[in-house]
Coordinates of C-alpha atoms in Angstrom, one line a residue:
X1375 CA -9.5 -11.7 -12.5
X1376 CA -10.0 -10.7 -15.8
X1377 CA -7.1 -10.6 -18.7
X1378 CA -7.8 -6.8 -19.2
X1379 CA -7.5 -5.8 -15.1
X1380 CA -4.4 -7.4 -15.0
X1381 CA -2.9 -5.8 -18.0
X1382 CA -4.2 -2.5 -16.0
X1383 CA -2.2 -3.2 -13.0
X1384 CA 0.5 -0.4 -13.4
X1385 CA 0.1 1.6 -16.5
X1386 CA 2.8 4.6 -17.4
X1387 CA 1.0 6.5 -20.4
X1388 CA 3.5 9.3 -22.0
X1389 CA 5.7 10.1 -18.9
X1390 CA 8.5 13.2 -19.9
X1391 CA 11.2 14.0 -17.4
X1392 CA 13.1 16.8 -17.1
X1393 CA 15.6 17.9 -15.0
X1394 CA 16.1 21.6 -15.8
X1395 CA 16.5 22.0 -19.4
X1396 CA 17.3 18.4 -20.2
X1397 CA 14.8 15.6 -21.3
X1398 CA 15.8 12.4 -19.3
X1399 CA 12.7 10.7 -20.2
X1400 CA 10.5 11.2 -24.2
X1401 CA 6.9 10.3 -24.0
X1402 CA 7.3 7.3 -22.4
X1403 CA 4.2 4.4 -22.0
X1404 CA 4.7 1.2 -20.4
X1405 CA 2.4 -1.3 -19.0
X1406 CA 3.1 -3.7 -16.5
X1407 CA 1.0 -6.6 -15.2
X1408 CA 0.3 -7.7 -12.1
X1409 CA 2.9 -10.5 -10.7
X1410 CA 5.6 -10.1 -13.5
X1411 CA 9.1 -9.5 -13.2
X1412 CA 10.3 -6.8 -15.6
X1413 CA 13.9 -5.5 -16.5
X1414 CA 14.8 -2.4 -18.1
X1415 CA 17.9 -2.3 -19.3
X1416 CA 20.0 0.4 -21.0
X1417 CA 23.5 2.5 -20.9
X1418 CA 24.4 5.1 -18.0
X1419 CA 21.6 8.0 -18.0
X1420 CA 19.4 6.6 -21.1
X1421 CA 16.6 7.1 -18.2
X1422 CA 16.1 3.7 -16.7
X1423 CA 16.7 4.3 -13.0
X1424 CA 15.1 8.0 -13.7
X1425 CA 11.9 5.9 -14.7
X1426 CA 12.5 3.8 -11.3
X1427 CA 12.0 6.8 -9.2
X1428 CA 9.2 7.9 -10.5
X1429 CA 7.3 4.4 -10.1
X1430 CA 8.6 5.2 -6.2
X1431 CA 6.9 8.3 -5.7
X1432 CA 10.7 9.9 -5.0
X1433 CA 10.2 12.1 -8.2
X1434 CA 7.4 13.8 -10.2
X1435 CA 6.7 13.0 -14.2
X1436 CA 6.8 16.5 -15.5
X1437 CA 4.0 15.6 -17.8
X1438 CA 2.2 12.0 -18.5
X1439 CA 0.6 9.5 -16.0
X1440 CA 1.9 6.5 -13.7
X1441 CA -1.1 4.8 -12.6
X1442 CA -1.5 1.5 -10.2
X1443 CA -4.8 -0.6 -10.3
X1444 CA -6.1 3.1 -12.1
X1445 CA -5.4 5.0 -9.5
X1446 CA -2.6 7.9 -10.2
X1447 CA 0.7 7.7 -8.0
X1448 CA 1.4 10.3 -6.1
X1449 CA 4.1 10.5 -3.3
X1450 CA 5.4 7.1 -1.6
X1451 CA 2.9 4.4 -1.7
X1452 CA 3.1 1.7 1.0
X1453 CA 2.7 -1.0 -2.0
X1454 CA 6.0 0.0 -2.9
X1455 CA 9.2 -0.8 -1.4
X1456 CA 12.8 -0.5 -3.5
X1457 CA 15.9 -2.2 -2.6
X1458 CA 18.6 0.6 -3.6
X1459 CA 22.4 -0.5 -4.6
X1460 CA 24.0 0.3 -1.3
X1461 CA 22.3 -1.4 1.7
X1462 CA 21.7 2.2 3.7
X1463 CA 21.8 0.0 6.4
X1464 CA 21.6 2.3 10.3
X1465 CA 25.1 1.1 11.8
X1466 CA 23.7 1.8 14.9
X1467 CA 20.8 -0.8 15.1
X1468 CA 21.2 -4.9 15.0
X1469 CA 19.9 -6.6 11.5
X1470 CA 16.3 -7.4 13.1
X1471 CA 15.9 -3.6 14.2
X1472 CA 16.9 -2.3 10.7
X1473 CA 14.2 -4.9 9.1
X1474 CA 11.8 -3.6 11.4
X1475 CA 11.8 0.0 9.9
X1476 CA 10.1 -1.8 6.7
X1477 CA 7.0 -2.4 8.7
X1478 CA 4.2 -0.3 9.4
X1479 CA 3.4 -2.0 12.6
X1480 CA 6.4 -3.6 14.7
X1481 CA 6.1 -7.7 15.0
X1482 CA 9.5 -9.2 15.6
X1483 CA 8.0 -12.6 14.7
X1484 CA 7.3 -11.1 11.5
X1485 CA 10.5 -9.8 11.4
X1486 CA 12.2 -13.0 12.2
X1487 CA 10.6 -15.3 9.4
X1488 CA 11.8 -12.4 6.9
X1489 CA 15.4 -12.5 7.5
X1490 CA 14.8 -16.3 7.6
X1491 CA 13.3 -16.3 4.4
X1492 CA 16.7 -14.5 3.0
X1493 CA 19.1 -16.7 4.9
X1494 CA 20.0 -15.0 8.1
X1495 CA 17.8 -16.3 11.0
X1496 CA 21.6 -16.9 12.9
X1497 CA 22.2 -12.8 12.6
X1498 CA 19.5 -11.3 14.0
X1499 CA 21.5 -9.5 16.5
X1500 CA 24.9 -8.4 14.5
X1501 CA 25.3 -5.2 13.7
X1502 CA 25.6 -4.5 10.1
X1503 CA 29.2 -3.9 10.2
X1504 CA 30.0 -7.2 10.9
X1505 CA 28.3 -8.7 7.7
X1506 CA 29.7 -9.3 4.3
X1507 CA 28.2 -7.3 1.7
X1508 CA 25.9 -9.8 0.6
X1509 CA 24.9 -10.0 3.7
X1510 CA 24.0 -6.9 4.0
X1511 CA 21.9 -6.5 0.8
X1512 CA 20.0 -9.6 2.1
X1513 CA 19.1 -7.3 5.2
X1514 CA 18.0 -4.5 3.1
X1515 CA 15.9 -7.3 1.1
X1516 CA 14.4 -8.4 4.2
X1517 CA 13.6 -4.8 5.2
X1518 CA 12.2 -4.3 2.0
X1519 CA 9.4 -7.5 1.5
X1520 CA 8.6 -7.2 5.3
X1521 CA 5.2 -5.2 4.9
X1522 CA 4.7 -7.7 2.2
X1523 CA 4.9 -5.2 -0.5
X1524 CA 3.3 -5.1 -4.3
X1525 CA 5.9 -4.2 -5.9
X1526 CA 9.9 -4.3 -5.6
X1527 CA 11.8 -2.1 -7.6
X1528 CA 15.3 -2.8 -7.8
X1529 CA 17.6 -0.3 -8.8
X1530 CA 20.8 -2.1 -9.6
X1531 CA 21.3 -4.1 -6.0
X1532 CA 23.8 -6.3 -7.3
X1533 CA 25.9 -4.3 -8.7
X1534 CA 29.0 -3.9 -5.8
X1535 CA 28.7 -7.6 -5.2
X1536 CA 31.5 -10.4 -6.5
X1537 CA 30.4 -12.8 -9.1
X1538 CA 29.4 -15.9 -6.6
X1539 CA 27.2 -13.6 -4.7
X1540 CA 25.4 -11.8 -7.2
X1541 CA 24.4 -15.3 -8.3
X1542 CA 23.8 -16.6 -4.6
X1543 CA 21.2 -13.5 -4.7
X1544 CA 19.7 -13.8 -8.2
X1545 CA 18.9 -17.1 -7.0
X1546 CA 16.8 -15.6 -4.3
X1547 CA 15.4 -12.8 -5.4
X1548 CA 13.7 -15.6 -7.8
X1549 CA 13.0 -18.0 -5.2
X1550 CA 11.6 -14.7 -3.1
X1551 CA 9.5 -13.7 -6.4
X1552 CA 8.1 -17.0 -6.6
X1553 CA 7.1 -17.3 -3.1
X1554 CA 5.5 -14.1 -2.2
X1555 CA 4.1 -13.4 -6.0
X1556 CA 5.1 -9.4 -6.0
X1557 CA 5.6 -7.5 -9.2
X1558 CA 9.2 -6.9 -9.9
X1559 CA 10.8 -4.0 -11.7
X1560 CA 14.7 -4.7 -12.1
X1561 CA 16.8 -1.8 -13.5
X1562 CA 20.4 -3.3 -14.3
X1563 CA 23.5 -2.9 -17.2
X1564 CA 23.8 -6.9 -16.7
X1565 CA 22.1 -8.3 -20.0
X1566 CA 22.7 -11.7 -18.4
X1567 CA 21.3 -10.9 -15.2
X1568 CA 18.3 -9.4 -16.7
X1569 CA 17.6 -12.4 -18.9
X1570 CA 18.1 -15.1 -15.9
X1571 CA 15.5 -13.5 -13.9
X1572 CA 13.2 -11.4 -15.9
X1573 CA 9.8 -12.7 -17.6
X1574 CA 10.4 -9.3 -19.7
X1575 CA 13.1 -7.0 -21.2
X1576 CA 12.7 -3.5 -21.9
X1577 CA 15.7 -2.2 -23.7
X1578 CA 15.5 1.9 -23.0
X1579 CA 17.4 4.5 -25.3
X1580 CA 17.4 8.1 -25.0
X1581 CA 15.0 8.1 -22.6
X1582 CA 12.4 5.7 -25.3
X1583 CA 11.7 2.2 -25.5
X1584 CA 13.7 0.7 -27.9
X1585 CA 13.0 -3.3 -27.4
X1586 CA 10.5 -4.8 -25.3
X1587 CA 11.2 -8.9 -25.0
X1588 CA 9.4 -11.4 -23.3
X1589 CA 12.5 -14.3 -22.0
X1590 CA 10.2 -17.6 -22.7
X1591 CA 12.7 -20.0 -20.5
X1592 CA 11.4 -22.1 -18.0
X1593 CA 12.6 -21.9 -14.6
X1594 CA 15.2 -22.2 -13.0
X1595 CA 17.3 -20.9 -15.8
X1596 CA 20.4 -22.7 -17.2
X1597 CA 23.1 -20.9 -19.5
X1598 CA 22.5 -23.3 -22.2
X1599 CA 21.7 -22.3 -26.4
X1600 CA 18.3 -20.5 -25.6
X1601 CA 19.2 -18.7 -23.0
X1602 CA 22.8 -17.4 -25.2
X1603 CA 19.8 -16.6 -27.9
X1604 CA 18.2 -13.8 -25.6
X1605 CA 21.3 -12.7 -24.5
X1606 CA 22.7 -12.0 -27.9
X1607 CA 19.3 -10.8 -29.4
X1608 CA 19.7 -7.7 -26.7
X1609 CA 22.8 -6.9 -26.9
X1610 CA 22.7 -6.5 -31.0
X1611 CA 19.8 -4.6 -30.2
X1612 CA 21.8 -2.4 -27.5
X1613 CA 24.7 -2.7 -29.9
X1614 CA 23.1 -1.3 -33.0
X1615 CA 21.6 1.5 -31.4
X1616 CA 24.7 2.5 -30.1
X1617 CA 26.2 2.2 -33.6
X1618 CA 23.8 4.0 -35.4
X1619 CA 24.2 7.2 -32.6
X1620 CA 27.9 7.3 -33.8
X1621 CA 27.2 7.1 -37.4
X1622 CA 24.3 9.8 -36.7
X1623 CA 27.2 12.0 -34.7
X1624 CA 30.0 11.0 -38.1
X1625 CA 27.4 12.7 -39.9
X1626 CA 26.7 15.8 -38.5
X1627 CA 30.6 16.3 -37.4
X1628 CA 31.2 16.1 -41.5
X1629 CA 28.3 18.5 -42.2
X1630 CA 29.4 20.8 -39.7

């Protein structure tokens, strides 16, 4: 494959959003290749899980494009699965039947090696109410990579978890990455989290990108100096914008 058709893989070119009268996203251009894990990071409604959406086909750009392989998106795409924050697992159906609504075509065998490849091959028949919350997110994984998608967009699905388990799964959504070789779009607040698995940061602001970072550490990732360097490079970036939007507001309070 050449360099420039995998720079093409999934192109956003000037997206806005709005939602009524407000802007959620400004001109917004991004391009993704083809097997990298991204993460966009940023405050509570600076856009990033707005942006998330629209890569899923669950809402519409009001102007720009969001292309994959240079074809425009348009609705849900089958190349496209997103593992959500809650599990949305149906109480009323055992772990392999709730993987099984990720396929297009029913295989349980299929369905088995999934939820063995996340850890669960002994709970194929629980019901969901029985398992831990980990648990459960490693179901909605499951259900998610089980038509062998292109691309995993995950929308904070770490976030209601305790410490040891959010690491027990960072662990293998890498190892899951690695494996199957999907592109991975991460939307998280966790600087840290964003740095031990992405091969790219986007830092988004207002609805703009404000830092785009590729993390050049070799995997696995330790917690050692370079890793505290990334970490602290992104937050002063986060941290300055935020300072300069109060000094901007000082200002215009005092002129008023």
């Amino acid at each position: 494959m050449l360099i420039n058709e995998v720079q093409e893989y999934l192109n956003i070119e000037d997206v806005n959003k709005y939602f009524g009268e407000t802007k959620v996203l400004h001109g917004l251009t991004l391009h993704i290749k083809q097997g990298e894990f991204v993460a966009i990071v940023g405050r509570s409604g600076c856009g990033k899980s707005t942006l998330l959406r629209l890569i899923a086909g669950l809402e519409t750009p009001t102007n720009g494009s969001i292309k994959m392989q240079g074809e425009e998106l348009c609705g849900i795409n089958k190349k496209i699965r997103v593992l959500f924050q809650e599990a949305r697992l149906l109480p009323w159906k055992r772990v392999i039947d709730n993987v099984k609504l990720g396929m297009q075509k029913e295989n349980t065998s299929i369905a088995k090696q999934v939820i063995h490849d996340v850890g669960l091959e002994e709970h194929n028949d629980k019901w969901p109410d029985i398992l831990s919350g980990g648990q459960q997110q490693r179901v909605a994984l499951a259900r998610a990579l089980v038509a062998e998608p292109e691309v995993l967009l995950l929308d904070e699905p770490l976030g209601a978890l305790d410490a040891l388990t959010r690491i027990e799964m960072q662990q293998l959504i890498e190892k899951l990455w690695l494996a199957k070789k999907f592109t991975a779009i991460l939307v998280t607040h966790d600087v840290s989290e964003a740095v031990a698995l992405a091969s790219r940061v986007i830092f988004i602001d207002h609805g703009k990108i404000a830092m785009d970072i590729a993390i050049q550490l070799s995997r696995p990732r330790h917690r050692n100096n370079d890793f505290t360097y990334y970490e602290k490079k992104i937050l002063d970036q986060i941290m300055g914008n935020a300072e300069s939007v109060i000094e901007d507001t000082k200002k215009l309070e005092y002129a008023i």
